[in-house]
Each structure stands twice: as structure tokens, then as C-alpha cells.
CSV table of C-alpha atoms and ligand atoms in Angstrom, one decimal:
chain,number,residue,atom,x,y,z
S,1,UNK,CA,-42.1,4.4,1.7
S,2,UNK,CA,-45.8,4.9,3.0
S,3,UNK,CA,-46.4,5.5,6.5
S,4,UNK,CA,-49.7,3.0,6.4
S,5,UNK,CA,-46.8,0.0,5.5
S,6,UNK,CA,-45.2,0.4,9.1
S,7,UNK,CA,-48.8,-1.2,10.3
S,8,UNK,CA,-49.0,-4.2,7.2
S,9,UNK,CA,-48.0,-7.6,9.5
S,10,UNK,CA,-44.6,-8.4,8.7
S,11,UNK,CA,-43.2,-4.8,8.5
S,12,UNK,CA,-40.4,-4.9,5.7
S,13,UNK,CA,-37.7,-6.7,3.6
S,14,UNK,CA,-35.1,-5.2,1.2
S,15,UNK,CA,-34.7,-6.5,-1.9
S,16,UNK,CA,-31.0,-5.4,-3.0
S,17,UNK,CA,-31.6,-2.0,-2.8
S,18,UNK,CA,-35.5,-1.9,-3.1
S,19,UNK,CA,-37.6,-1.6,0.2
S,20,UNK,CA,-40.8,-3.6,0.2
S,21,UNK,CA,-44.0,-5.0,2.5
S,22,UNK,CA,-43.3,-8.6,3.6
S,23,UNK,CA,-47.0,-8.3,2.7
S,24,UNK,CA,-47.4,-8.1,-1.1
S,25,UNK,CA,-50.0,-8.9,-3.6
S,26,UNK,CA,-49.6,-11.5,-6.3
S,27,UNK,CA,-51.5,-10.2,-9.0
S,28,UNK,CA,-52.0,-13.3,-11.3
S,29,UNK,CA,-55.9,-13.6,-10.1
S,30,UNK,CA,-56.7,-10.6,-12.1
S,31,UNK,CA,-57.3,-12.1,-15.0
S,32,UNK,CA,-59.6,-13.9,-17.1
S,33,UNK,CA,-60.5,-17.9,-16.0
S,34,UNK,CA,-57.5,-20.0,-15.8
S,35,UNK,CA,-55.4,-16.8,-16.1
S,36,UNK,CA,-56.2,-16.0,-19.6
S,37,UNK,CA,-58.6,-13.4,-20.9
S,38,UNK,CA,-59.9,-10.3,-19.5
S,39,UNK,CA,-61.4,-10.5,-16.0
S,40,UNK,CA,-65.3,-10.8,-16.2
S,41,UNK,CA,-65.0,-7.3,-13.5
S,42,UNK,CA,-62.2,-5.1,-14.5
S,43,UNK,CA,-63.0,-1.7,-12.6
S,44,UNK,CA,-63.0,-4.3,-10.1
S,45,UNK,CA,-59.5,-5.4,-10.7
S,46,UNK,CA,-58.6,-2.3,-10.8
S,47,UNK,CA,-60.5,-1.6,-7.5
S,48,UNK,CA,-58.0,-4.6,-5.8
S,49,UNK,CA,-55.0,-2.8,-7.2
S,50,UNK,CA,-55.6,0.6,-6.2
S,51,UNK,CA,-56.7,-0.6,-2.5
S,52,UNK,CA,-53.2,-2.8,-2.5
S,53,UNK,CA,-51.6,0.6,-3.1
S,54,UNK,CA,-53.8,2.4,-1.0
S,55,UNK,CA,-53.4,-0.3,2.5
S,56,UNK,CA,-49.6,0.4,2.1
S,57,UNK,CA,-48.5,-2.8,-0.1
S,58,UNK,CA,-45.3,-2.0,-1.8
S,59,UNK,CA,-44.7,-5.3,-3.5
S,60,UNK,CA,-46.6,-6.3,-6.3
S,61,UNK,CA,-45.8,-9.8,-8.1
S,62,UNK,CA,-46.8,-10.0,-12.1
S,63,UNK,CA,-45.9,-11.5,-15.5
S,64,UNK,CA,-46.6,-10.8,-18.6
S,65,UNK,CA,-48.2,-14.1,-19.3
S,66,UNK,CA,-50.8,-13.4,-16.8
S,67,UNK,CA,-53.8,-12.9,-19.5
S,68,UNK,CA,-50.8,-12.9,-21.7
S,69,UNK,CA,-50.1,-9.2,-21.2
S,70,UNK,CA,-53.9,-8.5,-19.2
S,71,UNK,CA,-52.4,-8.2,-15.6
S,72,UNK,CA,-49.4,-5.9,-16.7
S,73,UNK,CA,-52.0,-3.6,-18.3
S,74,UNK,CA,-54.2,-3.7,-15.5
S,75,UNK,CA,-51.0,-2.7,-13.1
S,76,UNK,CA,-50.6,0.3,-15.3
S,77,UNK,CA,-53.8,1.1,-15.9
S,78,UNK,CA,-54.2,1.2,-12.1
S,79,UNK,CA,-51.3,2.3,-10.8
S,80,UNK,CA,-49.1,4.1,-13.3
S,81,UNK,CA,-47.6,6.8,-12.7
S,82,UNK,CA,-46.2,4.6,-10.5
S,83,UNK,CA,-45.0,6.1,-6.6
S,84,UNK,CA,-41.0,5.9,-6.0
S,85,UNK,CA,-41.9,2.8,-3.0
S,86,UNK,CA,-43.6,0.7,-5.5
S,87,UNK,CA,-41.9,-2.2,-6.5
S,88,UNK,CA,-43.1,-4.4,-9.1
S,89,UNK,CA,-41.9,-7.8,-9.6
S,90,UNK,CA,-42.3,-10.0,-13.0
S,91,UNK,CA,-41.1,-13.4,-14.6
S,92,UNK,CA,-39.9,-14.4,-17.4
S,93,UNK,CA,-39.5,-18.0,-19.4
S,94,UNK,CA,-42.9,-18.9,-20.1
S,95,UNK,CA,-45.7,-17.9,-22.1
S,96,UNK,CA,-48.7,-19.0,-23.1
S,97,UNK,CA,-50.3,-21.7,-25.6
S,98,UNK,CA,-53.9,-21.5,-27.1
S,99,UNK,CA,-55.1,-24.4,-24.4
S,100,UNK,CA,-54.0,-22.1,-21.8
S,101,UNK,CA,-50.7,-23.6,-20.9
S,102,UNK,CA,-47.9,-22.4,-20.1
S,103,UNK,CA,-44.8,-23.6,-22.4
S,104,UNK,CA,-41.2,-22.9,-21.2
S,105,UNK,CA,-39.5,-19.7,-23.4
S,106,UNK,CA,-36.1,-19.3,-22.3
S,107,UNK,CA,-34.6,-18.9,-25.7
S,108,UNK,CA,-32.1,-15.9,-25.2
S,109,UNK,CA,-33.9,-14.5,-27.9
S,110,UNK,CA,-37.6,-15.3,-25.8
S,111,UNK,CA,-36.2,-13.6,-22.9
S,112,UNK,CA,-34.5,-10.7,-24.1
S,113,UNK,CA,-38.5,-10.6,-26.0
S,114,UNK,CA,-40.3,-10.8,-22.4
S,115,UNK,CA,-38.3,-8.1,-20.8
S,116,UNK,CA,-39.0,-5.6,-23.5
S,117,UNK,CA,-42.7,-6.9,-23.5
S,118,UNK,CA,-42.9,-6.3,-19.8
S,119,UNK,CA,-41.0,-2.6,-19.7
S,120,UNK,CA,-43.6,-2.0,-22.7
S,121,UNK,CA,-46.8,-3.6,-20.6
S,122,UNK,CA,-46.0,-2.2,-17.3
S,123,UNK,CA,-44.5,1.5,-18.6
S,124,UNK,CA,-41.0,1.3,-17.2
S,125,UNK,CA,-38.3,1.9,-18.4
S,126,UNK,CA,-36.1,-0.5,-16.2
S,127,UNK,CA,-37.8,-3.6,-14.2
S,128,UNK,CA,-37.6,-3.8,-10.4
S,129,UNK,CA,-36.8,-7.4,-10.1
S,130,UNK,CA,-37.1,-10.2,-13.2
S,131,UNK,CA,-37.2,-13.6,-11.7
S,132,UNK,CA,-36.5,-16.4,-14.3
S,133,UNK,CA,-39.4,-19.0,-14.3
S,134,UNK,CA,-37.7,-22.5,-14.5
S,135,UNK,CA,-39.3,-26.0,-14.5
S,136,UNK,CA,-42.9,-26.3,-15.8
S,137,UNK,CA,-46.6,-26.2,-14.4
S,138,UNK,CA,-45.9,-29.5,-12.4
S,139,UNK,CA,-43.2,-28.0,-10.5
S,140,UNK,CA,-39.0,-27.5,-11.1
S,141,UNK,CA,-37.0,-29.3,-13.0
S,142,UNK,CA,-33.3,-30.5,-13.3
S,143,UNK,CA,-31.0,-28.6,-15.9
S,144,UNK,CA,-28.9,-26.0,-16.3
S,145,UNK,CA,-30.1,-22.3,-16.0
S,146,UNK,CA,-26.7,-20.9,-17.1
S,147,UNK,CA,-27.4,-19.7,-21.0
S,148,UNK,CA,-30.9,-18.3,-19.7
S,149,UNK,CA,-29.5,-16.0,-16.9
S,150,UNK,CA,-26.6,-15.2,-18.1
S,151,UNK,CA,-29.3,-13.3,-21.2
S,152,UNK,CA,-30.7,-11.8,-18.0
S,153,UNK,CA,-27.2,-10.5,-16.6
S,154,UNK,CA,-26.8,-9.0,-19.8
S,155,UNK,CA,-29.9,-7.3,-19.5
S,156,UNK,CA,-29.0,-6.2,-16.2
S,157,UNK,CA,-25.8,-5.0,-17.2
S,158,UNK,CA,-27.7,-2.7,-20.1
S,159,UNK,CA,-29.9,-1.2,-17.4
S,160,UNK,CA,-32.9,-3.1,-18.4
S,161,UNK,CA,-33.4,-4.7,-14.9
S,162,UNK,CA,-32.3,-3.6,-11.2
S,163,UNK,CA,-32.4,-7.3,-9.5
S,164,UNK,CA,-32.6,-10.8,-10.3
S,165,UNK,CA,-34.6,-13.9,-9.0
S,166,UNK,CA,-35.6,-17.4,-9.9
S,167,UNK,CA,-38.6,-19.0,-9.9
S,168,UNK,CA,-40.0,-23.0,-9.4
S,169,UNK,CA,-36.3,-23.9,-9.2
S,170,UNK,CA,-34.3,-26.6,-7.7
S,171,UNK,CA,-32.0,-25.4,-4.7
S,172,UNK,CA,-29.2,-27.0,-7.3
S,173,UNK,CA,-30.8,-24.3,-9.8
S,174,UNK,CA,-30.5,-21.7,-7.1
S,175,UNK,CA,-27.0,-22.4,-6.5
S,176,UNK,CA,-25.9,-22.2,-10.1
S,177,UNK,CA,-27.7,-18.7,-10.7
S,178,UNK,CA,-26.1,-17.3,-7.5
S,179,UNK,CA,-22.5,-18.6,-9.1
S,180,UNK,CA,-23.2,-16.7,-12.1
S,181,UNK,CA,-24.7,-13.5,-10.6
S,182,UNK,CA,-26.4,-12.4,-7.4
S,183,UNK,CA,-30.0,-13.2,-7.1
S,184,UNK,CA,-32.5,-11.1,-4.7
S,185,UNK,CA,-35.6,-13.9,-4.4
S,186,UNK,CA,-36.2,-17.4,-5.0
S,187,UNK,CA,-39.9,-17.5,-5.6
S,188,UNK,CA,-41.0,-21.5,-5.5
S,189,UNK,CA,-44.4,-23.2,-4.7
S,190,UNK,CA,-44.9,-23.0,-0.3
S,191,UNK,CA,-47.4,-23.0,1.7
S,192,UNK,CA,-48.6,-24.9,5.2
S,193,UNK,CA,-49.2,-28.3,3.2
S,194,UNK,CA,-46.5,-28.4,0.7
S,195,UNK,CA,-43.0,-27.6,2.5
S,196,UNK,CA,-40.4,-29.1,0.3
S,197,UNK,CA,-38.2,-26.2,0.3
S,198,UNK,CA,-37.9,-25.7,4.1
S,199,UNK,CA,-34.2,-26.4,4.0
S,200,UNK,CA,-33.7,-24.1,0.9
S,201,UNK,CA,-35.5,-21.2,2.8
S,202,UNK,CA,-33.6,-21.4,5.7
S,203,UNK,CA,-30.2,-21.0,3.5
S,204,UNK,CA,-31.7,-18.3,1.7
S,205,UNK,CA,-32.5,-16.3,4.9
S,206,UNK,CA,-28.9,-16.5,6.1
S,207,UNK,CA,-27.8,-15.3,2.9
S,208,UNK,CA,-30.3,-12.6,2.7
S,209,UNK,CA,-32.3,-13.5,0.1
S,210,UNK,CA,-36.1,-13.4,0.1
S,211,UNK,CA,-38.3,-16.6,-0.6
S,212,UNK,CA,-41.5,-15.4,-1.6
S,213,UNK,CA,-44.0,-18.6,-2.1
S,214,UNK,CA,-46.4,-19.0,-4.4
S,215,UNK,CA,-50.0,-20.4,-3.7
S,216,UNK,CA,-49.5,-18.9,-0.2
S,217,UNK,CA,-53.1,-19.9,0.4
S,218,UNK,CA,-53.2,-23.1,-1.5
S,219,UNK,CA,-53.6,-21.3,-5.3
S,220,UNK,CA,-56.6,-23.0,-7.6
S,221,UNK,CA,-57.3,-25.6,-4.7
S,222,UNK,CA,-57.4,-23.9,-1.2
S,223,UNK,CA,-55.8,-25.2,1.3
S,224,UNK,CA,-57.5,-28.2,3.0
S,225,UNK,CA,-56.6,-29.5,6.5
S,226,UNK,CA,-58.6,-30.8,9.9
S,227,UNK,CA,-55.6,-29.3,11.9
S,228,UNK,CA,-55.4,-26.0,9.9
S,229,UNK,CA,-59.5,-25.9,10.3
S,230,UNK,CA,-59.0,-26.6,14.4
S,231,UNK,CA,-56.4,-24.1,15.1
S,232,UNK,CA,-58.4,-21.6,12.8
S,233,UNK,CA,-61.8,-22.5,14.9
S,234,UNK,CA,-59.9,-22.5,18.5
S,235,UNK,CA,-58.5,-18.7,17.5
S,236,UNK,CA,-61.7,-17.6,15.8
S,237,UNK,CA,-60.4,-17.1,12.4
S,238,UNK,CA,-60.2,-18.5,9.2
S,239,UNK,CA,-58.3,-21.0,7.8
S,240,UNK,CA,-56.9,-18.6,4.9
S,241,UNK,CA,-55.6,-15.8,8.2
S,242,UNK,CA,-53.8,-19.3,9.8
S,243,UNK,CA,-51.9,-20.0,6.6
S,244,UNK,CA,-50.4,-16.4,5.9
S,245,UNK,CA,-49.8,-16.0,9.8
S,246,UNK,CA,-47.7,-19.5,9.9
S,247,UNK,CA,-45.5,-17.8,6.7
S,248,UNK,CA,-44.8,-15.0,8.2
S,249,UNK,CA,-43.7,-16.2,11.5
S,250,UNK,CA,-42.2,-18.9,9.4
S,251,UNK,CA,-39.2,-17.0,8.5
S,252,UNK,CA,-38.1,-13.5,8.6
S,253,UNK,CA,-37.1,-13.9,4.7
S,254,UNK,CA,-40.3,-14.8,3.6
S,255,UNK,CA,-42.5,-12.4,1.6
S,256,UNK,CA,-46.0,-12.7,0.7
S,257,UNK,CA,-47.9,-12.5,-2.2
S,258,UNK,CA,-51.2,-14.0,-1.8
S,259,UNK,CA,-53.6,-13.6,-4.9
S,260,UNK,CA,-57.0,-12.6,-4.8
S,261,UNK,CA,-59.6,-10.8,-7.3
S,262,UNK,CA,-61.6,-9.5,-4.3
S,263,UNK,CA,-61.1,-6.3,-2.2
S,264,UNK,CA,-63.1,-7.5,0.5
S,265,UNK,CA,-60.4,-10.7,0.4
S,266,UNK,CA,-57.6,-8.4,0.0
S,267,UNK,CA,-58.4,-6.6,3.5
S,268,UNK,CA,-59.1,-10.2,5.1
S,269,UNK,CA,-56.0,-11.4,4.2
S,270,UNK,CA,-54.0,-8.1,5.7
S,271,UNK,CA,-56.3,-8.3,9.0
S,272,UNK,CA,-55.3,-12.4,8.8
S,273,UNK,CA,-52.0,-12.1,8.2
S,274,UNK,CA,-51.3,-9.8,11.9
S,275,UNK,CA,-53.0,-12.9,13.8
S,276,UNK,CA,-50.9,-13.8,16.8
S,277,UNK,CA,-50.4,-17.8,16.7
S,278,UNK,CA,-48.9,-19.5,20.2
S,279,UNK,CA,-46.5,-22.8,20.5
S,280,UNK,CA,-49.2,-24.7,21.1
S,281,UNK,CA,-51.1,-23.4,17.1
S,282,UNK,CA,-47.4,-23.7,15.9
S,283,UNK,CA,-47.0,-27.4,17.3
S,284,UNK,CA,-50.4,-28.3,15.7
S,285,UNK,CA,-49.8,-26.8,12.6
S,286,UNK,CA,-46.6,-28.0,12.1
S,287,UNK,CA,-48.0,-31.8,12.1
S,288,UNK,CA,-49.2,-30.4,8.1
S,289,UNK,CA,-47.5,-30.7,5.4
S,290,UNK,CA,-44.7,-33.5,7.4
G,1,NAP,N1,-43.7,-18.3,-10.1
G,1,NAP,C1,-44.7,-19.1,-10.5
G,1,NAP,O1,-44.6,-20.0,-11.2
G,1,NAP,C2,-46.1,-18.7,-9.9
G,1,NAP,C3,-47.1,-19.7,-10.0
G,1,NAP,C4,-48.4,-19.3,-9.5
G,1,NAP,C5,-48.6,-18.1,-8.9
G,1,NAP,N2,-47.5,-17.2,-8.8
G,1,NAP,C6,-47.7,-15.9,-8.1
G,1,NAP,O2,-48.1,-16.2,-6.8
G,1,NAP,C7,-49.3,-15.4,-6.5
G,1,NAP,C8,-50.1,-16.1,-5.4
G,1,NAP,O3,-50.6,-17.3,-6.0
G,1,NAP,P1,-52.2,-17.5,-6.3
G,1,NAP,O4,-52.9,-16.3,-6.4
G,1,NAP,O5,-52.2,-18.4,-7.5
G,1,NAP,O6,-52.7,-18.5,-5.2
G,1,NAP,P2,-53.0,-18.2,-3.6
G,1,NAP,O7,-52.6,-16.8,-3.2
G,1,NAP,O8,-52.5,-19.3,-2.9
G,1,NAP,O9,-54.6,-18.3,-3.6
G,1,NAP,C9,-55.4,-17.5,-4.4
G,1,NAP,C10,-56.8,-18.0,-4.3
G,1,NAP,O10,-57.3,-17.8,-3.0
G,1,NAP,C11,-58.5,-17.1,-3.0
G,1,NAP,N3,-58.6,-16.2,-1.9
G,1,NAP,C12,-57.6,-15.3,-1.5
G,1,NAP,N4,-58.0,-14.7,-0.4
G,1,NAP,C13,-59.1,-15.2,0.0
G,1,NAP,C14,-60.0,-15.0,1.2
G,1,NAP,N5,-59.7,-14.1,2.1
G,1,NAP,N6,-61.1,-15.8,1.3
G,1,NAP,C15,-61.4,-16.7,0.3
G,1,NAP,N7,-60.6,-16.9,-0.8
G,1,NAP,C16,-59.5,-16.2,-0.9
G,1,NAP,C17,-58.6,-16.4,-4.3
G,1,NAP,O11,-59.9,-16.2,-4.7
G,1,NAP,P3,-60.6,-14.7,-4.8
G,1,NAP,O12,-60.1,-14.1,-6.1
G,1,NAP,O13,-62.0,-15.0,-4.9
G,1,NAP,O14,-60.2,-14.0,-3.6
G,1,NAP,C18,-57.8,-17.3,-5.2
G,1,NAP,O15,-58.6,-18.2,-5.8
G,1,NAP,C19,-50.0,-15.2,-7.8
G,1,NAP,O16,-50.8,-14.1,-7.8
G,1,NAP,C20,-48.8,-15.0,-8.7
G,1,NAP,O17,-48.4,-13.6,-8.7
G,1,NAP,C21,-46.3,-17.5,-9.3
């Protein structure tokens, strides 16, 4: 563990056996418009991922169908040989159409392909923590998850993968993997405007398990609200500080992962994320999102 994580806001979480930064980086903004492509700056990319490393993150969210496959190579190009506290998190169960969208793949024979696609990407030889990706780009959907994570158990069992999560999942979804075999993370959509899964996270943190949302700060539309903009003014920060400062305090199980291509944006969200916010900002804030 780096000494420089003991001062990230949030401290630390453990994930099974893995120790990581309740402040993370989700890595998906590294790539090309509408996450496909190259990024127009790549040493900057590069740049983000080495000062993530460098501030003390130990948690870095990915997928191979970031680019496809331009995010994991960044990671490695970045960061590889990777050090012991680094833990990198992927999905699997989607890929990527010529328009850019995201069609499920969870095929035992698609996921037993992603996880050898994202060992090959990212230069490992096992993965930290595979969360299946459920539902579709307009959120979860009902169904079973049982043939597709029971393909992921089996890869667990061969020594492919350390810990398992699920992603944009129902809490009936949740349920049904943690029947078959213990998850780690539920990673879902969350943030200060869009709380569906409050009751969900609070189960999750009595059974130990991380949520880590994703679009933190709002994702391709930021985050727009007159009280989020008035408790930001009143405490002379920004909006973007407000909504990673609510999550943490939020609850103890929650990990973030905010995106940015930007290592000016990176440092502003670290600095944000320590901001002290009183009952009276958590009264005001929680009128969003209700
Ligand atoms: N499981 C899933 O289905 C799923 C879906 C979506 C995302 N994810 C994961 O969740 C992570 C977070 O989501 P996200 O990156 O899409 O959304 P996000 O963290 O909510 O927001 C990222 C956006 O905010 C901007 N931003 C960040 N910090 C800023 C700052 N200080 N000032 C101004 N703008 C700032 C970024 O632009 P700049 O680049 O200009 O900073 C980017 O456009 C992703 O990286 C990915 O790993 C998972």
C-alpha cells in the first residue's frame, strides 16, 4: 500500500482480500469520443494514469470495450509492471457495435473470450475483480444471471479471476449472483440526482460489499442542480467537489471512480472529494435526487 493513500479522502475499503482507495479512477474517459477510438491526447492519458498512480489511487475501474481494447492498453502502457497495491477492476458482457453501441455478450463462450481478452490487454495473468455487466445502456434489466456467472465461477475456480462483481443490475440480480457465489462490488449507475439504489447500498454495506457508482459526477451530462450549485457557492467549491463529498459521506461501502481525461481534473476531484459538508449541506442536498 502507498503511504500517499492514507491522505486520499475516504482512506480504504477491502475488496475480499484486495486493499484499495475509496478514491479510485474510472478510466473509461480515456478514450476516443463516445468511448471509441484513440484519445485525440494519448501521452496525455497516459499523463492522468500515471498521476492516479502517483496521488496514491489504488483502484482503477476498466473494460475492454472501452476504445474496444484502447483503455486496457493505455493501463499497461502506463502502468505495467504493475505495483503489488494496484488493483485493477474490469467488466465483462458487452462489447462494442460499429455505431458505437454497446450490445450485451454474455454467451459463456463471449465471456470466457473477454476474460482472456482482458488478461491479454491489461498483462496479467489473473484479474483483480471481473464484474459482469448486466442490463443495457438504458440501465438494468430483469432476467436471470445464473448461466453467465456461473462461466465466471468457473473462471475463478481455474485461477483466471480473484473476485467477482456485477454491474447495472437489479438488487433481484444481486441476490441471485450472491446465491451462486460470493460477489465483492455491485457497481450500478449513482450519483446525487439519480439514487435508485439507496436501499440496495445500504444492504450491501452490511454485508460488506462495495457499491462503487458509476457517473459519480453525472457521466456524459454533468450533474445539474440549483441546490447542488447553492451548497457548492455557500462552501466555495464546485459543484463536481459537492457530489464526490456527498458519496463518500454517503456510505462507508461506497467507492469512487470518477472519470476524467484531465490531470488538472484528476487533482480537483481528490482536493473535492476531502470537503467537509455540515447537516445543514447534507439537509439541502438531500432534497436532490427525492
Ligand atoms: N458499469 C457500467 O456500465 C459503467 C458505465 C459507465 C461508466 N462506468 C465506469 O464509471 C466511471 C465513471 O463514469 P464516467 O467517467 O462516465 O462519468 P463521471 O465520472 O460521472 O463524469 C466524467 C465526466 O466529468 C468530467 N469531469 C471530471 N472531473 C471534472 C472536473 N473536476 N471538472 C470538470 N469536469 C470534470 C469529465 O470530463 P474531463 O475528461 O474533461 O475531465 C467527464 O466528462 C467510468 O470511467 C467507468 O470506469 C461504468
Amino acid at each position: 500500500m502507498s503511504t500517499l493513500s492514507i491522505s486520499l479522502p475516504g482512506g480504504t475499503w477491502t475488496l475480499g482480500d484486495l486493499t484499495v482507495t475509496r478514491f479510485g479512477y474510472g478510466a473509461m474517459q480515456l478514450a476516443g469520443p463516445g468511448v471509441m477510438g484513440p484519445p485525440a491526447d494519448r501521452d496525455g492519458a497516459l499523463a492522468v494514469l500515471r498521476e492516479a498512480v502517483d496521488i496514491g489511487i489504488t483502484h482503477i475501474d476498466t473494460a475492454d470495450a472501452y476504445g474496444p481494447r484502447v483503455t486496457n492498453q493505455l493501463i499497461r502502457e502506463a502502468l505495467h509492471p504493475y505495483s503489488d497495491s494496484l488493483h485493477i477492476v474490469t467488466k465483462v458482457g458487452a462489447i462494442r457495435d460499429e455505431q458505437g453501441g454497446w450490445p450485451p455478450a454474455r454467451r459463456p463462450e463471449d465471456l470466457r473470450r473477454a476474460v482472456h481478452e482482458n488478461l491479454e490487454a491489461l498483462g496479467l495473468q489473473t484479474l483483480d475483480v471481473v464484474n459482469l455487466r448486466l442490463g443495457d445502456a438504458q440501465g438494468p434489466r430483469p432476467g436471470s444471471l445464473a448461466e453467465a456467472f456461473e462461466t465466471l465461477v468457473d473462471l475463478q475456480r481455474q485461477g483466471l479471476i480473484r473476485h467477482l462483481g456485477v454491474s447495472n443490475a437489479t438488487a433481484e440480480q444481486v441476490a441471485e449472483a450472491r446465491s451462486i457465489a460470493p460477489i465483492v462490488c455491485v457497481q450500478n449507475m449513482y450519483n446525487l440526482a439519480h439514487r435508485q439504489d439507496g436501499e440496495l447500498i445500504d444492504e450491501l454495506a452490511e454485508q460488506g460489499i462495495a457499491y462503487v457508482p458509476f457517473f459519480p459526477l453525472g457521466g456524459f451530462s454533468p450533474l445539474q442542480s440549483s441546490a447542488l450549485s447553492a451548497v457548492a457557492a455557500r462552501l466555495d467549491a464546485t459543484p463536481m467537489s459537492v457530489a464526490l463529498a456527498w458519496l463518500l459521506r454517503r456510505s462507508p461501502n461506497i467507492l469512487l471512480i470518477p472519470g476524467t481525461s484531465s490531470v488538472a481534473h484528476l487533482r480537483e476531484n481528490v482536493a473535492g472529494a476531502g470537503l467537509s459538508l455540515s447537516d445543514e449541506d447534507l439537509a439541502e442536498l438531500d432534497k436532490i435526487g427525492r
